[in-house]
Amino acid sequence: MREIAQVLDFIVEIEKLKNVIRHTRPVGLDRYENSAEHSWHVCLAALMLKDYADEPVDIDRVIRMLLIHDLGEIDAGDKIIYASETAAQKDHEAQGVKRILALLPEHVRAGYFELWQEFEAGESAEARFARAIDRVPPLLHNLHGGGHSWREHQIPRERVFGLNSRIGLGSSALWEEMEKRLQRAVDEGLLK
Amino acid sequence: MREIAQVLDFIVEIEKLKNVIRHTRPVGLDRYENSAEHSWHVCLAALMLKDYADEPVDIDRVIRMLLIHDLGEIDAGDKIIYASETAAQKDHEAQGVKRILALLPEHVRAGYFELWQEFEAGESAEARFARAIDRVPPLLHNLHGGGHSWREHQIPRERVFGLNSRIGLGSSALWEEMEKRLQRAVDEGLLK
């Protein structure tokens, strides 16, 4: 098969991310978000927040990470961040990423599985920043949407503050602002 | 207002792109596509097709262009590419992009309106490639979806070939492959 036909097969296959449904509703919408539109949202959010990363980051690597970070969900589905991650689920995602990247010619896919793993590990400056950004939209959806997802999944405030404090590992300024907004949500009774 | 709060306002505002509805259905889905998930799709498509650009392109600039290329639709809505573009509509989009970027601190938004204009003008190597990529998903949606959008909008084959031949301005290999697939759709009676 011609190489470019292989890339087009990949482009058709990743369409499926548009049908992976997440656990929060975009601001102002009744429906739940899908992982494809979420991926766009975090890429553009990262670009505009890059000056607030605590460490120097290569923003283009951050964006590439975020473009592919949810591809594993095509096979494994989306899990709410408050669910405990199992090794089996992470493995399911990894196998999914491998399967999808394998559609591409070898020289085209080179490096992307490792980039996905780097995001998952969260240890490099780019991964820490990308993971911080990834957590922001669900919080904004809740803050601007009556805390719908916190309520539906009965997430107590301690879990919301605890889990999302990791935003501060990538950007302390961002966590400071989000923490203030979460505290306001507690004061207003939105977050119990 | 703190700068980072301004960026968060921008991040909430651009959520609206998730509610801008396009004219084709993603492969395998009954619903129409929205411009946010489309934006993710073309960014990742561009990244994986970069080796097939006719001229050397700075792929990270291409991706930034594609991340923002549809922001003007938040105020102006999406128009099918087969509709003739009016100056009033383009101006509406430009004003929309300006309004949304104005939410950002000045040093954060610097250069992005010009980047959007560069995409619209389609004259730089990056803009030619980005515009080529932007045309591919609607064709794939039709090719893998019974030609639904061509049929709904009564687009004859001459228009489909004519308008999309511009893909060849960014990547002749890509247009060659798409042209072959379109020809097959004609042979199978999908494209009249």
GROMACS .gro file of C-alpha atoms in nm, chain A:
model
  192
    1MET     CA    1   0.000   0.000   0.000
    2ARG     CA    2   0.120   0.351  -0.074
    3GLU     CA    3   0.249   0.525   0.237
    4ILE     CA    4   0.011   0.815   0.208
    5ALA     CA    5  -0.283   0.571   0.194
    6GLN     CA    6  -0.162   0.429   0.526
    7VAL     CA    7  -0.164   0.778   0.680
    8LEU     CA    8  -0.518   0.831   0.549
    9ASP     CA    9  -0.625   0.505   0.714
   10PHE     CA   10  -0.485   0.641   1.041
   11ILE     CA   11  -0.673   0.969   0.989
   12VAL     CA   12  -0.998   0.776   0.941
   13GLU     CA   13  -0.930   0.546   1.239
   14ILE     CA   14  -0.873   0.832   1.486
   15GLU     CA   15  -1.219   0.969   1.397
   16LYS     CA   16  -1.335   0.725   1.664
   17LEU     CA   17  -1.202   0.958   1.934
   18LYS     CA   18  -1.500   1.183   1.848
   19ASN     CA   19  -1.720   0.909   1.990
   20VAL     CA   20  -1.535   0.860   2.320
   21ILE     CA   21  -1.754   1.029   2.579
   22ARG     CA   22  -1.610   1.201   2.886
   23HIS     CA   23  -1.766   1.278   3.224
   24THR     CA   24  -1.823   1.653   3.207
   25ARG     CA   25  -2.034   1.880   2.989
   26PRO     CA   26  -1.873   2.172   2.802
   27VAL     CA   27  -1.972   2.511   2.944
   28GLY     CA   28  -2.320   2.601   2.820
   29LEU     CA   29  -2.392   2.261   2.660
   30ASP     CA   30  -2.629   1.985   2.773
   31ARG     CA   31  -2.435   1.701   2.618
   32TYR     CA   32  -2.119   1.541   2.749
   33GLU     CA   33  -1.782   1.626   2.600
   34ASN     CA   34  -1.595   1.390   2.368
   35SER     CA   35  -1.222   1.323   2.382
   36ALA     CA   36  -1.147   1.470   2.038
   37GLU     CA   37  -1.283   1.818   2.113
   38HIS     CA   38  -1.123   1.795   2.458
   39SER     CA   39  -0.788   1.726   2.289
   40TRP     CA   40  -0.818   2.043   2.081
   41HIS     CA   41  -0.918   2.241   2.387
   42VAL     CA   42  -0.617   2.139   2.593
   43CYS     CA   43  -0.375   2.199   2.304
   44LEU     CA   44  -0.490   2.557   2.262
   45ALA     CA   45  -0.510   2.607   2.639
   46ALA     CA   46  -0.150   2.484   2.676
   47LEU     CA   47  -0.032   2.720   2.403
   48MET     CA   48  -0.188   3.022   2.570
   49LEU     CA   49  -0.073   2.920   2.920
   50LYS     CA   50   0.285   2.835   2.824
   51ASP     CA   51   0.430   3.145   2.989
   52TYR     CA   52   0.296   3.023   3.322
   53ALA     CA   53   0.481   2.689   3.328
   54ASP     CA   54   0.714   2.666   3.627
   55GLU     CA   55   0.998   2.515   3.427
   56PRO     CA   56   1.100   2.595   3.069
   57VAL     CA   57   0.898   2.371   2.838
   58ASP     CA   58   0.917   2.297   2.468
   59ILE     CA   59   0.558   2.395   2.397
   60ASP     CA   60   0.550   2.221   2.060
   61ARG     CA   61   0.636   1.890   2.228
   62VAL     CA   62   0.363   1.963   2.485
   63ILE     CA   63   0.112   2.016   2.204
   64ARG     CA   64   0.216   1.696   2.024
   65MET     CA   65   0.174   1.509   2.352
   66LEU     CA   66  -0.171   1.652   2.401
   67LEU     CA   67  -0.272   1.579   2.041
   68ILE     CA   68  -0.212   1.207   2.104
   69HIS     CA   69  -0.264   1.177   2.481
   70ASP     CA   70  -0.614   1.028   2.458
   71LEU     CA   71  -0.570   0.799   2.155
   72GLY     CA   72  -0.562   0.495   2.387
   73GLU     CA   73  -0.923   0.571   2.482
   74ILE     CA   74  -1.040   0.463   2.136
   75ASP     CA   75  -0.992   0.104   2.251
   76ALA     CA   76  -1.011   0.148   2.630
   77GLY     CA   77  -1.270   0.425   2.680
   78ASP     CA   78  -1.242   0.731   2.905
   79LYS     CA   79  -1.214   0.697   3.283
   80ILE     CA   80  -1.299   0.983   3.519
   81ILE     CA   81  -0.980   1.104   3.688
   82TYR     CA   82  -1.130   1.029   4.031
   83ALA     CA   83  -1.146   0.656   3.950
   84SER     CA   84  -0.844   0.458   4.062
   85GLU     CA   85  -0.630   0.361   3.769
   86THR     CA   86  -0.569  -0.008   3.726
   87ALA     CA   87  -0.266  -0.161   3.557
   88ALA     CA   88  -0.499  -0.358   3.329
   89GLN     CA   89  -0.666  -0.039   3.209
   90LYS     CA   90  -0.336   0.141   3.147
   91ASP     CA   91  -0.216  -0.163   2.955
   92HIS     CA   92  -0.537  -0.162   2.751
   93GLU     CA   93  -0.470   0.203   2.660
   94ALA     CA   94  -0.105   0.135   2.573
   95GLN     CA   95  -0.203  -0.152   2.345
   96GLY     CA   96  -0.461   0.073   2.182
   97VAL     CA   97  -0.207   0.346   2.113
   98LYS     CA   98   0.028   0.087   1.964
   99ARG     CA   99  -0.245  -0.059   1.746
  100ILE     CA  100  -0.344   0.281   1.608
  101LEU     CA  101   0.012   0.405   1.552
  102ALA     CA  102   0.089   0.077   1.372
  103LEU     CA  103  -0.140   0.193   1.092
  104LEU     CA  104   0.123   0.456   1.002
  105PRO     CA  105   0.441   0.404   0.799
  106GLU     CA  106   0.730   0.334   1.034
  107HIS     CA  107   0.915   0.663   0.977
  108VAL     CA  108   0.594   0.858   1.039
  109ARG     CA  109   0.501   0.690   1.369
  110ALA     CA  110   0.857   0.688   1.509
  111GLY     CA  111   0.876   0.839   1.856
  112TYR     CA  112   0.505   0.884   1.923
  113PHE     CA  113   0.451   0.578   2.143
  114GLU     CA  114   0.743   0.697   2.355
  115LEU     CA  115   0.590   1.046   2.367
  116TRP     CA  116   0.260   0.896   2.486
  117GLN     CA  117   0.449   0.701   2.753
  118GLU     CA  118   0.631   1.018   2.858
  119PHE     CA  119   0.296   1.191   2.906
  120GLU     CA  120   0.164   0.899   3.108
  121ALA     CA  121   0.476   0.887   3.328
  122GLY     CA  122   0.443   1.260   3.402
  123GLU     CA  123   0.810   1.298   3.488
  124SER     CA  124   0.951   1.536   3.227
  125ALA     CA  125   0.884   1.911   3.240
  126GLU     CA  126   0.669   1.883   2.927
  127ALA     CA  127   0.466   1.594   3.068
  128ARG     CA  128   0.413   1.772   3.401
  129PHE     CA  129   0.286   2.081   3.222
  130ALA     CA  130   0.070   1.885   2.977
  131ARG     CA  131  -0.086   1.688   3.263
  132ALA     CA  132  -0.154   2.009   3.454
  133ILE     CA  133  -0.336   2.157   3.154
  134ASP     CA  134  -0.533   1.834   3.102
  135ARG     CA  135  -0.694   1.878   3.443
  136VAL     CA  136  -0.817   2.232   3.396
  137PRO     CA  137  -1.117   2.195   3.159
  138PRO     CA  138  -1.311   1.944   3.376
  139LEU     CA  139  -1.274   2.186   3.668
  140LEU     CA  140  -1.397   2.478   3.457
  141HIS     CA  141  -1.690   2.263   3.336
  142ASN     CA  142  -1.788   2.199   3.695
  143LEU     CA  143  -1.726   2.554   3.814
  144HIS     CA  144  -1.935   2.697   3.526
  145GLY     CA  145  -2.183   2.411   3.523
  146GLY     CA  146  -2.326   2.382   3.874
  147GLY     CA  147  -2.067   2.124   3.982
  148HIS     CA  148  -2.259   1.866   3.776
  149SER     CA  149  -1.988   1.605   3.750
  150TRP     CA  150  -1.880   1.632   4.115
  151ARG     CA  151  -2.245   1.580   4.213
  152GLU     CA  152  -2.317   1.297   3.967
  153HIS     CA  153  -2.011   1.104   4.084
  154GLN     CA  154  -2.034   1.217   4.449
  155ILE     CA  155  -1.681   1.351   4.459
  156PRO     CA  156  -1.609   1.521   4.793
  157ARG     CA  157  -1.411   1.845   4.807
  158GLU     CA  158  -1.108   1.673   4.961
  159ARG     CA  159  -1.072   1.455   4.652
  160VAL     CA  160  -1.117   1.753   4.418
  161PHE     CA  161  -0.851   1.958   4.595
  162GLY     CA  162  -0.625   1.658   4.652
  163LEU     CA  163  -0.618   1.520   4.302
  164ASN     CA  164  -0.607   1.853   4.123
  165SER     CA  165  -0.331   1.998   4.338
  166ARG     CA  166  -0.106   1.817   4.091
  167ILE     CA  167  -0.176   2.107   3.857
  168GLY     CA  168   0.080   2.284   4.075
  169LEU     CA  169   0.349   2.039   3.963
  170GLY     CA  170   0.333   2.199   3.618
  171SER     CA  171   0.227   2.553   3.698
  172SER     CA  172   0.202   2.692   4.048
  173ALA     CA  173   0.036   3.013   3.920
  174LEU     CA  174  -0.233   2.807   3.750
  175TRP     CA  175  -0.299   2.595   4.058
  176GLU     CA  176  -0.311   2.907   4.276
  177GLU     CA  177  -0.585   3.053   4.054
  178MET     CA  178  -0.779   2.725   4.027
  179GLU     CA  179  -0.753   2.668   4.402
  180LYS     CA  180  -0.903   3.012   4.462
  181ARG     CA  181  -1.192   2.932   4.229
  182LEU     CA  182  -1.250   2.594   4.391
  183GLN     CA  183  -1.252   2.759   4.734
  184ARG     CA  184  -1.516   3.000   4.607
  185ALA     CA  185  -1.721   2.700   4.488
  186VAL     CA  186  -1.697   2.554   4.840
  187ASP     CA  187  -1.809   2.886   4.990
  188GLU     CA  188  -2.105   2.895   4.752
  189GLY     CA  189  -2.204   2.537   4.833
  190LEU     CA  190  -2.128   2.407   4.483
  191LEU     CA  191  -1.851   2.179   4.606
  192LYS     CA  192  -1.939   1.985   4.922
   0.00000   0.00000   0.00000
